[in-house]
GROMACS .gro file of C-alpha atoms in nm:
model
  239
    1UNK     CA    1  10.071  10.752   9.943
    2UNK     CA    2   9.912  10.833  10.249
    3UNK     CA    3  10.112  11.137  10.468
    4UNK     CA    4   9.888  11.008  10.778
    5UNK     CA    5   9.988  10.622  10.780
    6UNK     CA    6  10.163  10.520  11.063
    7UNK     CA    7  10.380  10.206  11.169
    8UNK     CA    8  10.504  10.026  11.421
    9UNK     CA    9  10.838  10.025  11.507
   10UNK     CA   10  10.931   9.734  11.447
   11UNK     CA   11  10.825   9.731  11.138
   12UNK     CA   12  11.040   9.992  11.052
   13UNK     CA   13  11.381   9.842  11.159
   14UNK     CA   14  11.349   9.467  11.161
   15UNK     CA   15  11.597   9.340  10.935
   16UNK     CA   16  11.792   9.656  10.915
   17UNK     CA   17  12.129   9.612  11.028
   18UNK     CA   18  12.194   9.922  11.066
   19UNK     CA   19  12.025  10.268  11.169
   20UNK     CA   20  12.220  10.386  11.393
   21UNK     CA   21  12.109  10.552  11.676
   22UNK     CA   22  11.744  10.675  11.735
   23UNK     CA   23  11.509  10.901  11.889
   24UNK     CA   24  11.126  10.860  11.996
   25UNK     CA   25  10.889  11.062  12.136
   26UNK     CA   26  10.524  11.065  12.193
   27UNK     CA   27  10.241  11.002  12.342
   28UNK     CA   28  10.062  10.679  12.476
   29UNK     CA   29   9.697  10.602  12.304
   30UNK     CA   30   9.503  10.663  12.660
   31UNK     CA   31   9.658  10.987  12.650
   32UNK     CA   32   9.826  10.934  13.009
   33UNK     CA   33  10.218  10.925  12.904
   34UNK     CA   34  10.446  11.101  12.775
   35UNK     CA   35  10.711  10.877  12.537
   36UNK     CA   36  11.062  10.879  12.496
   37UNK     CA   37  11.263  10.637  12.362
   38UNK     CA   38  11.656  10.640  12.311
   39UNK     CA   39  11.878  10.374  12.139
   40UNK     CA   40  12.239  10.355  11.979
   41UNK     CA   41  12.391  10.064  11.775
   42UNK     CA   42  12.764  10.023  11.708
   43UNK     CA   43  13.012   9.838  11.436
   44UNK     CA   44  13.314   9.934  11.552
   45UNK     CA   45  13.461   9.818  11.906
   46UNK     CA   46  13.499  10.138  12.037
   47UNK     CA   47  13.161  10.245  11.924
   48UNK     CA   48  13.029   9.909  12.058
   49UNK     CA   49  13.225   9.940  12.437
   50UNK     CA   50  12.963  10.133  12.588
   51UNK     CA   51  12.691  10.099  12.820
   52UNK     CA   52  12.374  10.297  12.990
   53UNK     CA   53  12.403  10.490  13.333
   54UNK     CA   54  12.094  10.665  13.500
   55UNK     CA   55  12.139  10.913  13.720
   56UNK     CA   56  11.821  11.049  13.884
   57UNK     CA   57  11.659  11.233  13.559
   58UNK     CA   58  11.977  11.204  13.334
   59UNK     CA   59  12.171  10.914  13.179
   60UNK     CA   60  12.501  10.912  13.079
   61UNK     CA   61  12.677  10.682  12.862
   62UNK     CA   62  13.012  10.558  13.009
   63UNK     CA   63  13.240  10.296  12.802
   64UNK     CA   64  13.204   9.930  12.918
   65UNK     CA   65  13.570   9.866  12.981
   66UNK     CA   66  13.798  10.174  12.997
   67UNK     CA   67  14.070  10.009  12.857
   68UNK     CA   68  13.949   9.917  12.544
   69UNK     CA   69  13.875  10.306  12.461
   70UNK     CA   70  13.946  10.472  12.170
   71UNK     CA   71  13.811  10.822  12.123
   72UNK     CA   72  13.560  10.907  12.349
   73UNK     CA   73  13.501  11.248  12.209
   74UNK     CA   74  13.179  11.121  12.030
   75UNK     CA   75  13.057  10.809  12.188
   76UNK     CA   76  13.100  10.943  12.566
   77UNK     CA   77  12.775  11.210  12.638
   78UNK     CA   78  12.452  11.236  12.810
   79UNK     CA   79  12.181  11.147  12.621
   80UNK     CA   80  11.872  11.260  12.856
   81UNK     CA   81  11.895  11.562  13.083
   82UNK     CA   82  11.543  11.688  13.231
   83UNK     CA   83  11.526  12.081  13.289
   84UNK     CA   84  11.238  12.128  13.479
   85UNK     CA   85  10.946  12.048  13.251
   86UNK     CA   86  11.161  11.995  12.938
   87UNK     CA   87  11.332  11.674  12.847
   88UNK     CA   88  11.609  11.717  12.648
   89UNK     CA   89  11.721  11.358  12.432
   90UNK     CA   90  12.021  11.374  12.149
   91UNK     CA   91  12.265  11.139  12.017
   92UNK     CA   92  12.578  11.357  12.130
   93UNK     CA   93  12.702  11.630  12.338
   94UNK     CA   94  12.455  11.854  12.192
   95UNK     CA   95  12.235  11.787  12.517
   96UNK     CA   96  12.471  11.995  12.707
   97UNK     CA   97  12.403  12.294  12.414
   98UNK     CA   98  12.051  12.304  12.465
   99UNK     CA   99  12.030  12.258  12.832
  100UNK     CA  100  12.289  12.555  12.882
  101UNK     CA  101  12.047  12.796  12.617
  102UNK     CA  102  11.693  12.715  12.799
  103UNK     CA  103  11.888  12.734  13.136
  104UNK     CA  104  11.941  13.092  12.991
  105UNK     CA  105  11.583  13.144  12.876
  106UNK     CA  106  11.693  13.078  12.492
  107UNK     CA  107  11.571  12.805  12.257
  108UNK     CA  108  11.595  12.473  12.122
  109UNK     CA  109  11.662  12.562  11.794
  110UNK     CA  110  11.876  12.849  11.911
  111UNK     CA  111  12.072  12.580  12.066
  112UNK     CA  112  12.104  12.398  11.751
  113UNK     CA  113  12.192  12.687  11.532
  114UNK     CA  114  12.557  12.654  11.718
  115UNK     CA  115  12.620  12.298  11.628
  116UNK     CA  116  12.672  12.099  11.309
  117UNK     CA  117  12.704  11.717  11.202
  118UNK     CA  118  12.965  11.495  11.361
  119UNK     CA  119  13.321  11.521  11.195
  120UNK     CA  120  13.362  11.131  11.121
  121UNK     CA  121  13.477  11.199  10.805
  122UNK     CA  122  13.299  11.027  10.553
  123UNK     CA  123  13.007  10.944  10.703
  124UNK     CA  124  12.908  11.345  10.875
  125UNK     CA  125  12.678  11.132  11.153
  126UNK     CA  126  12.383  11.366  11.204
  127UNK     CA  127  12.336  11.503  11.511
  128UNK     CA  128  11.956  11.446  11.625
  129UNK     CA  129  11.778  11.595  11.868
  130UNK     CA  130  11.467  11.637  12.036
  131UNK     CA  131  11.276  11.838  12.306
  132UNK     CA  132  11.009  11.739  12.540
  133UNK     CA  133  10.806  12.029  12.685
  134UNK     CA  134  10.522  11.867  12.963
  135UNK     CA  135  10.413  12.194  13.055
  136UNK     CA  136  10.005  12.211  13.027
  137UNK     CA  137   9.980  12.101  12.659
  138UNK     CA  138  10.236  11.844  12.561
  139UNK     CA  139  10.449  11.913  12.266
  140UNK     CA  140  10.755  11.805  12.141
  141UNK     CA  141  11.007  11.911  11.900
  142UNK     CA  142  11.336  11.768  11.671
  143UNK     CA  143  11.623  11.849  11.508
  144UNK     CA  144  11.879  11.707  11.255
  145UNK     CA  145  12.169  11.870  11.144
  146UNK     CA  146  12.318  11.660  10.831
  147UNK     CA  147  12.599  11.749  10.588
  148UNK     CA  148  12.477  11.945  10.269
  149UNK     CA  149  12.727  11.795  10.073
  150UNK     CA  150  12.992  11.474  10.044
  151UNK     CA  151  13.264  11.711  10.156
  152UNK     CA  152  13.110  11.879  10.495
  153UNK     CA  153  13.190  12.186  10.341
  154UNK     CA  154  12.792  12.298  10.524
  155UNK     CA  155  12.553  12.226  10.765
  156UNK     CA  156  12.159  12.129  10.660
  157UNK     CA  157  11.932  12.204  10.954
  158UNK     CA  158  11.567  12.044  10.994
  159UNK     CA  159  11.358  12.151  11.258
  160UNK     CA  160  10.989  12.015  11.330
  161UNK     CA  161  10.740  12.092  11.617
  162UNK     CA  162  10.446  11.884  11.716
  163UNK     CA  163  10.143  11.901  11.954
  164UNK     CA  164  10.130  11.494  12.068
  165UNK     CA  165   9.840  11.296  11.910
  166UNK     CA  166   9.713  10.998  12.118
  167UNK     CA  167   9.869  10.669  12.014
  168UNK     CA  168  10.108  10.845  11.789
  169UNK     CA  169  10.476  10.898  11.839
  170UNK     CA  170  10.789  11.043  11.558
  171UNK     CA  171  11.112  10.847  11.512
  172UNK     CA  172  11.447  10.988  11.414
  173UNK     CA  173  11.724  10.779  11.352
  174UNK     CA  174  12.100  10.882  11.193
  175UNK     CA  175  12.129  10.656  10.880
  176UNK     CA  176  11.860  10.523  10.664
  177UNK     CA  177  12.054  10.142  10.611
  178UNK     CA  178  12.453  10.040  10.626
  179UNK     CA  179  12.672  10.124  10.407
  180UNK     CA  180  13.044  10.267  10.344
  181UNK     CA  181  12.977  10.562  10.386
  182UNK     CA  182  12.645  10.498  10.555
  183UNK     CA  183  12.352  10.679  10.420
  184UNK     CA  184  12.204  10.965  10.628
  185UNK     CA  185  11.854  10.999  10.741
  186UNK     CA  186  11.647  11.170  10.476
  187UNK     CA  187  11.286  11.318  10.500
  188UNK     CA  188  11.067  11.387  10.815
  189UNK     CA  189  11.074  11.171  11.148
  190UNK     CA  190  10.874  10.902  11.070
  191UNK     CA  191  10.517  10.845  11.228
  192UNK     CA  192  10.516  10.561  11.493
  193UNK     CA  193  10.245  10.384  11.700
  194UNK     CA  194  10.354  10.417  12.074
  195UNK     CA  195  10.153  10.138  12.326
  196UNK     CA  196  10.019  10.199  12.670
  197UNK     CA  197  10.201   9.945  12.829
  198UNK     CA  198  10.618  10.037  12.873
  199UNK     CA  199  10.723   9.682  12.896
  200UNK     CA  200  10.571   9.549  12.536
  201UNK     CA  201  10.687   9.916  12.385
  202UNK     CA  202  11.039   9.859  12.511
  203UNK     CA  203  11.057   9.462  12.444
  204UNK     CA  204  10.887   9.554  12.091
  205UNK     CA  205  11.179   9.784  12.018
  206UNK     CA  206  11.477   9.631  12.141
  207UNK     CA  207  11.392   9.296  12.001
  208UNK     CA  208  11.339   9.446  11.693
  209UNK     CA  209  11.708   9.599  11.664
  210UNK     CA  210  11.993   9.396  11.496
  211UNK     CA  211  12.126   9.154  11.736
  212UNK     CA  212  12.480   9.208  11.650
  213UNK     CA  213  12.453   9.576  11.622
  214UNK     CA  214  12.220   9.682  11.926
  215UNK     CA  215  12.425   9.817  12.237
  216UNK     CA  216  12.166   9.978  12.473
  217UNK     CA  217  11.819  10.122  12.491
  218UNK     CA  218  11.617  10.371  12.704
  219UNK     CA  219  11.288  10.434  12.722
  220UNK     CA  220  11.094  10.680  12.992
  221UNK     CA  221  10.730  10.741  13.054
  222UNK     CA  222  10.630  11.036  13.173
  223UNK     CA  223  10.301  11.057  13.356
  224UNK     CA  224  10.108  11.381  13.208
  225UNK     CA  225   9.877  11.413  13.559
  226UNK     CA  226  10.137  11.377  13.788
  227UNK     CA  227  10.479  11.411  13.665
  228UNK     CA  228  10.609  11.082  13.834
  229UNK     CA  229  10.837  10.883  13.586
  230UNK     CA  230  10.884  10.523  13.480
  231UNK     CA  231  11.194  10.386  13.298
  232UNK     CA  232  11.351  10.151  13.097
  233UNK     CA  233  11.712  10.043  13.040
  234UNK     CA  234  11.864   9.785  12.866
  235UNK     CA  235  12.238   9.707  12.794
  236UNK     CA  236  12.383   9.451  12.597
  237UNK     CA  237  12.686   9.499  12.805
  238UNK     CA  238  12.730   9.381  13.161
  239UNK     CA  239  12.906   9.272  13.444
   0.00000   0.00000   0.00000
């Protein structure tokens, strides 16, 4: 097997039904862009009544129609919050955790070390996580906290750090398939091609998620020169 090969995303998740939600981050081939991709699928209705919101750097994800809602306590969060020259992506409320610890000059995995999985008993969603740092030499890093056992009597935590590779980007994602209960991610973010062009990265990975299962996708490039952002939202709901 070779550690170095690397996919494209849709190869990964066409015909999956269901991973989950996902994080992606990298960096363009001609070396100009900074990648970050977030997406979150849904079975349920609650989990499915949800939709995108950008506000300036941040999104937010409010539910579609208010009185349809559940429990918001782990579907309602913001997903992207920029601190300076950090981006900060998760699937949960976690984004809040690290945002308050490098406001206070602490660190990602600081941050992390306070949180565990989600407690949907008895599927223990991950929690997933990743930094952006775009100061001088672009790196990244990601997080998953999983259960360490059917019970979620503990808390597993994976950290990895990476200097961005032209062309190259890591995907993280909370279950490897369906399933009752749904199998959790396993391994090391998987290695991704990322593409110059938003539009075709974007269109590539929202076509490629499960029709019936896809709820909304965001994807920001970040220009490495200048700093100036472009952006990419899609929602399955909408008025």
């Amino acid at each position: 097997m070779n550690v170095y090969e690397t996919g494209t995303v849709d190869t990964l998740i066409r015909g999956n039904s269901y991973v989950g939600r996902g994080i992606i981050v990298g960096l363009t081939p001609d070396k100009k862009n900074a990648v970050a991709a977030y997406f979150i699928m849904g079975r349920s209705e609650n989990s499915r009544n949800r939709v995108f919101v950008e506000s300036g750097d941040d999104v937010t994800i409010y539910p579609f129609d208010e009185s349809k809602v559940e429990d918001p306590s782990l579907i309602i969060y913001s997903p992207v919050r920029r601190l300076g020259d950090k981006l900060i992506v998760t699937n949960g409320d976690q984004t809040d955790t690290v945002y308050s610890f490098l406001s206070e000059g602490k660190s990602f995995e600081a941050a992390l070390d306070t949180r565990e999985f989600e407690p949907d008993r008895p599927n223990f969603t991950p929690r997933i996580s990743a930094l952006l740092d775009l100061d001088k030499v672009f790196t990244y890093k990601m997080n998953i906290l999983k259960s360490g056992d059917p019970e979620g009597t503990v808390c597993s935590r994976f950290n990895f750090s990476y200097t961005a590779l032209p062309g190259l980007g890591h995907f993280i994602h909370t279950y490897v398939c369906d399933g009752n209960p749904i199998p959790t991610f396993t391994g090391e973010p998987e290695r991704i091609e990322t593409e110059n062009d938003i539009d075709a990265f974007t269109d590539k990975l929202w076509n490629a998620l499960d029709e019936n299962n896809k709820i909304s996708l965001y994807v920001r490039y970040i220009n490495l020169a200048d700093g100036t952002a472009e952006n990419r939202m899609i929602n399955k709901n909408h008025k």
